[in-house]
Amino acid sequence: MLKNNFLPINKEDMIERGWDELDFIMVTADAYVDHHSFGTAIISRVLEAEGYKVGIIAQPKWDSTDDFKKLGAPRLGFLVNGGNMDPMVNHYTVSKRLRTTDAYSPGGEMGLRPDRSTIVYCNKIREAFKNATIIIGGLEASLRRFAHYDYWSDKVRKSILFDSGADLLIFGMGERPVVEIAKNLEDGLEAKYIRHIPGTCYIADSKDEIYDYMEIPSYKEVSTDKVKYAEAARIQYKEQDPIRGNVLVQEHNGKYVVQNLPIFPLSRKELDKVYDLPYTKNYHPSYEAAGGIPAITEVKFSLVSSRGCFGNCSFCAITFHQGRIVQSRSEESIVKEAEEMVNFEDFKGYIHDLGGPTADFRQPSCKKQLKEGTCKNKQCLFPNPCANLDVDHMEYLNILRKLRKIPKVKKVFVRSGLRYDYMMADKDNTFFKELIEHHVSGQLKVAPEHVSSDVLKYMGKPSGKTYDNFTKKFEKFTERAGKKQYIIPYLMSSHPGSTLASAIELAEYLRDISYQPEQVQDFYPTPGSLSTAMFYTGLDPLTMKEVYIPRTKNEKAMQRALLQFRNPKKYDIVRAALVEANREDLIGFGPKCLIKPKEKKVDFERNHPRSKKPSTSSTKTNSKNTSNKNSKNSDFDITNEDLLYAERKSSKSKKSTKSKSNKSFSKDSSKPTSKAKKSNSKNNSKPSGKSSYGKNPAGKKNTRAVPTRKGK
């Protein structure tokens, strides 16, 4: 009997199964988690169900080929992916700072995968097994199948097929293509001749080898001409359709990247089969000592309902990866998984989510999508919902109702994104009311992203009025339900099209609704989105018109700070932004002002002639002590309000006046009280929080480099 139901990760596991050789070896930048939220788990289980022997090499060390050899050479090929999250996004923040944790690694440890993992792994495999068949897939490969702008190096890179040296690339969701490839390899066909499968890309030596295609601007053109880059982005965006789309070809220095049509969406029966496979729903036990894999925490008790999204947000790459045609699991499949989930030892009674890219999308947006494809020049929801849009929440609601009735289930939450414009288009309020009554965990998170019409236009998001109407409806139904629940809006700063004026408009909106976000997401230019093409080119690929791009570090910081204008730490940069935008009218004490005027220095002796004059030595000391400080931290930065307050207090008690005057305005002009002595002694016994915040002890520089695995 097997020790566990996980797929082999070493030779001992193979021997236990009686296997001398594997058909496929999956190499992934994530730790091995056998849950259907992880691409590695899905593809490996799909191949296993087809009768293939599959092993897993998770997060191999890349300073040698040893880890890549530990399972031997596969009979049919290596399958390589960069993990659930783009490795570069996994490593770096939008400001290109190294992150401190990796949720997809044991114990959250950073540094267990290389930058551009797919490329590094493929080159190591080729070094270890020169003639091996290598097939790449997953998010990293899928979004880099054409020449693409790379934010981290600030240049256009070639298709990942060239840099990795892989034989084939699977883009999008890979269950159907990987099985077709496996069958062709099993039949003896070499990978270089497998060119007919939808959902795959390959390299051709000549255009004579390709039939019925549409050519897009070449790598050379898009890397030197931003207009050509925008043109290529537009064609790629419009042709990602399995029915009406075209085969796309892009020249790279005399060779050609060929993208076949995307796969036709899986049927409900096919999707059920994928999610009904025997996943263990947990991380491999070898990670237990390190504290497990943090990423499993939220998804372990969540249910996937659907794939694909017809929302078409410009900054999102789901359209480029999963497509616009929504596919969903059956009610029976979802309920069956939930009934199994409640028997897990660590199940506490809460199903964390029922959703997908968009929780309330369960079917294609209209009936013609599966016959004629998606509209080439029209979107389903933007700028307004299409007249042909099928708006229906009842199937989704019925699943929620059934989940609520399962024994041991206390609550079913909806935490995936909800399209509030889709909800507002539904004339039946039943779902809206039951969502509020049963499925909100105190806070409902939605994504208006902005309020400026100019910015929303480039984002592909509905108008601010739609969001306002949604919040009013939410508040009305919440009040009727007798609950205290709130909307938490996701907001984005520095998106293409966002000027300082746009950011100020959003700040004023936040002022008016008395809300300040704890976190603000700067726009992150990642491969595969229209917004990234805008960021690089300064053009809207759909109209070819110029777009304002906030590029400088200073302006990005200003736009981000404006969304948190109430934070005292943001005062100076918010003020600088308002001055630069000629909006000093928002600096003051009025109800419409964002911030108060900056505190000014006041000559204390002139305003208080009776005050004890500091000694010469004391004056020199104060001068010396304050010369190296920012003026706003100086003890002499007193406002007129402070003076009025001190004068009022002085009329009550002469003794109090003297004490407070000396204590508040001149730390060296008199001796502190015993209480003050105690306080000062306590404060001087350790460094202040301000001086050490965000810094290493003893002022040492942060010597941490880009993540490496050498010697680990």
XYZ file of C-alpha atoms in Angstrom, residues 180-641:
462
model
C -3.438 15.548 -27.245
C 0.315 16.174 -27.142
C 0.834 13.072 -24.991
C -1.084 10.910 -27.467
C 0.949 12.256 -30.386
C 4.222 11.630 -28.565
C 2.997 8.142 -27.640
C 2.359 7.489 -31.321
C 5.992 8.319 -32.069
C 5.562 11.808 -33.474
C 8.424 14.147 -32.550
C 7.480 17.356 -30.760
C 8.738 19.516 -33.626
C 6.085 17.982 -35.876
C 3.181 18.491 -33.465
C 1.792 21.692 -34.927
C -1.928 21.170 -35.277
C -3.201 21.270 -31.686
C -5.298 24.281 -30.562
C -3.954 26.054 -27.498
C -0.311 25.581 -28.498
C 2.536 27.650 -29.949
C 5.609 26.484 -31.836
C 8.543 27.861 -33.855
C 8.583 27.505 -37.646
C 11.647 28.017 -39.821
C 9.668 29.440 -42.733
C 6.237 30.892 -43.439
C 5.912 28.224 -46.126
C 5.290 25.770 -43.271
C 2.252 27.728 -42.035
C -1.239 27.900 -43.507
C -4.157 30.345 -43.109
C -2.574 32.814 -40.734
C -2.490 36.491 -39.812
C 0.944 38.057 -39.387
C 1.571 40.630 -36.677
C 4.501 43.093 -36.487
C 7.818 41.320 -35.954
C 9.981 41.230 -32.849
C 12.354 43.730 -34.452
C 9.489 46.100 -35.261
C 7.801 45.979 -31.851
C 11.107 46.367 -30.026
C 12.012 49.542 -31.931
C 8.653 51.086 -32.847
C 5.992 51.651 -30.187
C 3.261 52.188 -32.756
C 4.013 48.728 -34.141
C 3.950 47.305 -30.612
C 0.479 48.781 -30.043
C -0.706 47.366 -33.376
C 0.559 43.904 -32.431
C -1.139 44.124 -29.031
C -4.460 45.052 -30.647
C -4.359 42.105 -33.048
C -3.429 39.656 -30.292
C -6.265 40.949 -28.128
C -8.924 40.700 -30.827
C -7.891 37.312 -32.201
C -8.011 35.346 -28.927
C -11.177 33.526 -29.899
C -11.516 29.800 -30.692
C -14.272 30.294 -33.280
C -13.691 33.482 -35.254
C -9.997 34.018 -34.414
C -6.981 33.484 -36.675
C -3.680 31.663 -36.377
C -1.127 34.365 -35.505
C 2.479 34.548 -36.694
C 5.312 36.808 -35.488
C 8.789 36.850 -37.010
C 11.797 36.653 -34.707
C 15.067 37.163 -36.597
C 14.213 34.898 -39.503
C 12.184 32.342 -37.534
C 8.480 32.482 -36.716
C 6.441 32.072 -33.551
C 3.104 30.519 -34.471
C 0.075 30.647 -32.181
C -2.677 28.211 -33.075
C -6.271 29.061 -32.209
C -7.175 28.983 -28.510
C -8.873 25.807 -27.301
C -12.637 25.594 -27.524
C -14.073 25.925 -23.994
C -14.434 22.711 -22.013
C -17.960 21.410 -21.683
C -19.511 21.230 -18.226
C -19.005 17.473 -18.255
C -15.311 17.857 -19.153
C -14.774 20.478 -16.456
C -16.499 18.302 -13.846
C -14.150 15.467 -14.765
C -11.116 17.706 -14.163
C -12.302 18.791 -10.718
C -13.480 15.313 -9.686
C -9.974 13.823 -9.988
C -8.457 12.309 -6.787
C -6.620 15.353 -5.434
C -5.422 15.053 -1.842
C -6.315 18.758 -1.378
C -3.140 19.386 0.593
C 0.581 20.087 0.327
C 3.090 17.256 0.228
C 3.889 15.953 3.739
C 7.600 16.620 3.200
C 6.849 20.321 3.829
C 5.309 19.781 7.259
C 8.531 20.435 9.171
C 8.954 23.805 7.433
C 5.458 24.899 8.406
C 3.567 23.858 5.291
C 2.666 25.984 2.273
C 0.884 29.263 3.173
C -0.977 29.452 -0.157
C -3.124 26.430 0.727
C -4.752 28.255 3.644
C -7.374 30.163 1.687
C -7.998 27.751 -1.193
C -8.276 24.540 0.833
C -11.823 25.385 1.872
C -12.805 27.276 -1.262
C -14.720 25.955 -4.252
C -13.990 26.787 -7.883
C -17.198 27.448 -9.782
C -16.070 28.800 -13.152
C -13.333 29.818 -15.601
C -13.019 32.637 -18.078
C -14.330 36.175 -17.826
C -16.240 38.488 -20.155
C -15.511 41.500 -17.940
C -12.544 42.543 -20.102
C -10.748 44.826 -17.631
C -7.816 46.312 -19.545
C -5.304 45.703 -16.737
C -6.218 42.018 -16.360
C -4.622 39.203 -18.386
C -7.396 36.645 -17.833
C -8.773 37.314 -21.321
C -5.342 36.486 -22.770
C -5.046 33.346 -20.626
C -8.472 31.827 -19.904
C -10.477 33.622 -22.572
C -13.760 35.535 -22.608
C -16.114 32.558 -22.815
C -17.155 31.477 -19.320
C -17.173 27.766 -18.476
C -18.617 26.389 -15.252
C -18.897 23.221 -13.191
C -22.205 21.539 -12.542
C -24.107 21.989 -9.319
C -23.639 18.281 -8.556
C -19.844 18.440 -8.892
C -19.559 21.470 -6.608
C -21.879 20.083 -3.923
C -20.076 16.730 -3.998
C -16.727 18.417 -3.347
C -18.225 20.449 -0.503
C -19.652 17.318 1.116
C -16.175 15.762 1.058
C -14.576 18.973 2.341
C -16.633 19.107 5.551
C -15.064 15.827 6.688
C -11.526 17.236 6.744
C -10.139 17.341 10.279
C -9.336 21.042 10.102
C -12.668 22.140 8.603
C -14.212 24.705 10.953
C -17.591 25.046 9.305
C -16.757 27.845 6.875
C -16.542 27.583 3.094
C -14.317 30.530 2.229
C -15.450 31.105 -1.329
C -17.502 29.890 -4.253
C -16.179 31.582 -7.341
C -13.638 31.998 -10.086
C -12.203 34.975 -11.976
C -15.635 36.556 -11.414
C -17.846 34.847 -8.856
C -21.243 35.594 -10.364
C -20.406 34.583 -13.959
C -21.700 31.071 -14.620
C -22.419 30.971 -18.353
C -21.328 32.630 -21.614
C -22.467 36.234 -21.806
C -24.891 35.496 -24.652
C -26.216 32.552 -26.628
C -24.265 33.272 -29.799
C -20.791 33.055 -28.185
C -20.556 29.278 -28.533
C -21.690 29.456 -32.168
C -20.130 32.616 -33.578
C -17.514 33.483 -30.968
C -17.086 36.662 -28.956
C -17.651 40.041 -30.592
C -14.473 41.358 -32.190
C -15.175 45.064 -31.748
C -17.628 45.104 -28.879
C -17.439 44.290 -25.176
C -20.101 42.628 -23.059
C -20.199 45.101 -20.162
C -18.269 48.206 -21.192
C -19.151 51.005 -21.520
C -22.646 49.646 -20.753
C -24.083 46.128 -20.574
C -24.843 44.773 -24.050
C -28.514 44.431 -24.995
C -27.860 40.733 -25.730
C -26.283 40.058 -22.317
C -27.879 37.150 -20.464
C -28.159 38.342 -16.869
C -29.092 35.549 -14.490
C -27.882 34.819 -10.955
C -30.344 32.044 -10.124
C -28.102 29.069 -10.938
C -25.300 30.516 -8.810
C -27.772 31.311 -6.028
C -29.224 27.791 -6.055
C -25.730 26.347 -5.555
C -25.170 28.688 -2.606
C -28.486 27.581 -1.111
C -27.542 23.904 -1.402
C -24.139 24.514 0.159
C -25.786 26.275 3.110
C -27.856 23.173 3.828
C -24.913 20.759 4.030
C -24.452 19.436 7.590
C -21.411 20.933 9.380
C -21.472 24.046 7.153
C -21.972 27.172 9.252
C -21.409 29.782 6.574
C -20.619 30.061 2.876
C -18.795 33.238 1.906
C -18.338 34.861 -1.492
C -14.874 36.406 -1.647
C -14.065 36.215 -5.350
C -14.682 39.400 -7.255
C -18.312 40.230 -7.980
C -19.124 42.358 -11.019
C -21.371 44.963 -9.465
C -22.419 46.265 -12.897
C -23.616 42.746 -13.771
C -25.527 42.594 -10.488
C -27.090 45.993 -11.158
C -28.193 44.793 -14.600
C -30.206 42.013 -12.938
C -33.785 43.206 -12.428
C -34.386 40.385 -9.947
C -32.991 41.385 -6.524
C -33.247 37.905 -4.993
C -29.534 37.159 -5.322
C -28.531 40.603 -4.044
C -30.683 40.191 -0.928
C -29.527 36.652 -0.138
C -25.901 37.610 -0.715
C -26.235 40.259 1.986
C -28.240 38.010 4.284
C -26.010 34.929 4.141
C -22.734 35.316 2.245
C -20.894 38.479 3.329
C -18.272 38.118 6.059
C -18.824 41.643 7.382
C -17.100 43.196 4.398
C -17.894 42.835 0.714
C -14.926 43.512 -1.538
C -15.628 44.932 -4.978
C -13.386 46.651 -7.506
C -14.505 50.060 -8.793
C -10.742 50.855 -9.126
C -11.339 54.584 -9.779
C -14.001 57.278 -10.208
C -12.502 59.459 -12.943
C -14.329 58.838 -16.223
C -11.087 59.334 -18.155
C -9.316 56.624 -16.165
C -12.276 54.223 -16.120
C -12.432 54.492 -19.906
C -8.910 53.116 -20.249
C -9.509 50.518 -17.532
C -12.606 49.206 -19.273
C -14.587 49.644 -16.047
C -18.163 50.897 -15.552
C -18.892 54.500 -14.628
C -18.631 55.793 -11.088
C -22.392 56.331 -11.092
C -22.929 52.580 -11.433
C -20.780 51.971 -8.369
C -22.606 54.656 -6.383
C -25.963 53.083 -7.215
C -24.603 49.697 -6.176
C -23.423 50.987 -2.794
C -26.791 52.631 -2.122
C -28.567 49.393 -2.914
C -26.160 47.446 -0.731
C -26.715 49.819 2.184
C -30.499 49.649 1.779
C -30.645 45.850 1.789
C -28.079 45.636 4.597
C -30.160 47.935 6.784
C -33.305 45.937 6.064
C -31.466 42.761 7.036
C -30.477 44.360 10.344
C -26.793 43.810 9.716
C -23.652 45.909 9.992
C -21.757 45.180 6.796
C -19.537 47.336 4.659
C -18.191 47.592 1.150
C -14.423 47.590 0.769
C -13.488 49.044 -2.639
C -10.323 47.985 -4.409
C -8.633 51.091 -5.807
C -5.759 51.502 -8.246
C -3.403 54.426 -8.656
C -1.193 55.416 -11.598
C -3.091 53.468 -14.245
C -2.547 54.720 -17.812
C -4.718 57.783 -18.313
C -4.537 58.802 -14.654
C -3.218 62.335 -14.152
C -2.681 64.149 -10.869
C -6.069 65.740 -11.476
C -7.594 62.252 -11.757
C -5.980 61.179 -8.500
C -7.244 64.328 -6.779
C -10.742 63.626 -8.085
C -10.569 60.189 -6.485
C -9.221 61.677 -3.247
C -12.154 64.102 -3.127
C -14.545 61.211 -3.644
C -12.954 59.337 -0.737
C -13.275 62.494 1.363
C -16.976 62.732 0.566
C -17.711 59.113 1.496
C -15.439 59.315 4.589
C -13.306 56.370 3.553
C -9.560 55.881 3.449
C -8.141 52.635 2.069
C -5.530 50.877 4.172
C -3.750 49.712 1.036
C -3.591 51.091 -2.484
C -2.449 49.097 -5.497
C -0.231 50.873 -7.981
C -0.806 49.714 -11.536
C 1.620 46.835 -12.190
C 2.597 46.439 -15.886
C 2.670 42.670 -16.404
C 2.720 40.822 -19.754
C -0.523 40.025 -21.524
C -2.725 43.027 -20.732
C -3.890 45.994 -22.797
C -2.915 48.342 -19.981
C 0.688 47.143 -20.122
C 0.743 47.902 -23.846
C -0.560 51.396 -23.012
C 2.103 51.837 -20.331
C 4.929 50.936 -22.705
C 3.727 52.713 -25.839
C 1.717 55.658 -24.516
C -1.023 54.588 -26.944
C -4.391 52.918 -26.503
C -4.064 49.857 -28.776
C -7.809 49.823 -29.496
C -7.957 53.425 -30.751
C -4.252 54.167 -31.392
C -4.739 57.495 -29.615
C -2.214 58.869 -27.129
C -2.690 58.110 -23.441
C -1.156 59.990 -20.529
C 1.199 57.696 -18.591
C 2.350 58.460 -15.025
C 5.906 57.152 -15.187
C 8.097 58.903 -12.647
C 8.589 57.513 -9.190
C 7.612 60.891 -7.753
C 4.284 61.154 -9.556
C 3.374 57.559 -8.768
C 4.068 58.250 -5.103
C 1.906 61.385 -5.278
C -1.030 59.553 -6.834
C -0.793 56.764 -4.290
C -0.506 59.179 -1.356
C -3.542 61.184 -2.465
C -5.694 58.119 -1.904
C -4.494 58.069 1.711
C -4.489 61.819 2.315
C -5.601 61.440 5.945
C -2.439 59.556 6.840
C -0.103 62.028 8.631
C 2.916 60.293 7.117
C 1.639 61.213 3.657
C 1.134 64.921 4.461
C 4.185 66.369 2.727
C 3.756 64.437 -0.501
C -0.002 65.110 -0.608
C 0.683 68.813 -0.145
C 3.329 68.748 -2.882
C 0.849 67.042 -5.220
C -1.862 69.626 -4.540
C 0.563 72.498 -5.085
C 1.863 70.973 -8.321
C -1.707 70.533 -9.571
C -2.609 74.122 -8.585
C -5.190 72.823 -6.131
C -4.198 74.819 -3.060
C -7.944 75.337 -2.541
C -7.901 71.861 -0.995
C -5.400 72.979 1.652
C -7.129 74.636 4.584
C -9.650 74.179 7.369
C -12.842 74.011 5.329
C -14.988 70.863 5.057
C -13.886 70.320 1.453
C -10.164 70.550 2.178
C -8.050 67.422 2.070
C -5.315 68.648 4.411
C -4.664 71.565 6.752
C -2.057 74.253 6.045
C 1.496 73.394 6.865
C 2.613 74.436 10.340
C 4.815 77.527 10.354
C 7.621 78.611 12.653
C 6.675 81.262 15.177
C 9.068 83.608 16.998
C 8.238 82.613 20.563
C 10.092 85.458 22.262
C 8.272 88.113 20.205
C 4.864 86.655 21.075
C 5.747 85.962 24.711
C 8.091 88.716 25.926
C 7.696 87.697 29.566
C 9.046 84.255 28.924
C 12.329 83.373 30.507
C 15.069 84.023 27.985
C 17.258 80.986 27.356
C 20.893 81.274 28.318
C 23.510 81.726 25.631
C 24.765 78.204 26.056
C 21.247 76.840 25.911
C 20.523 78.776 22.742
C 23.636 77.406 21.122
C 22.689 73.905 22.155
C 19.226 74.282 20.701
C 20.635 75.689 17.502
C 22.978 72.786 17.214
C 20.340 70.206 18.049
C 17.819 71.500 15.537
C 20.163 72.187 12.657
C 20.225 68.554 11.614
C 16.474 68.019 11.884
C 13.680 68.501 9.462
C 11.875 71.681 10.465
C 8.584 69.905 11.074
C 10.189 67.816 13.836
C 11.752 70.809 15.611
C 10.551 71.762 19.107
C 10.269 75.370 17.891
C 7.644 74.622 15.195
C 4.702 76.205 17.013
C 1.443 77.167 15.343
C -0.815 80.066 16.258
C -3.299 77.516 17.573
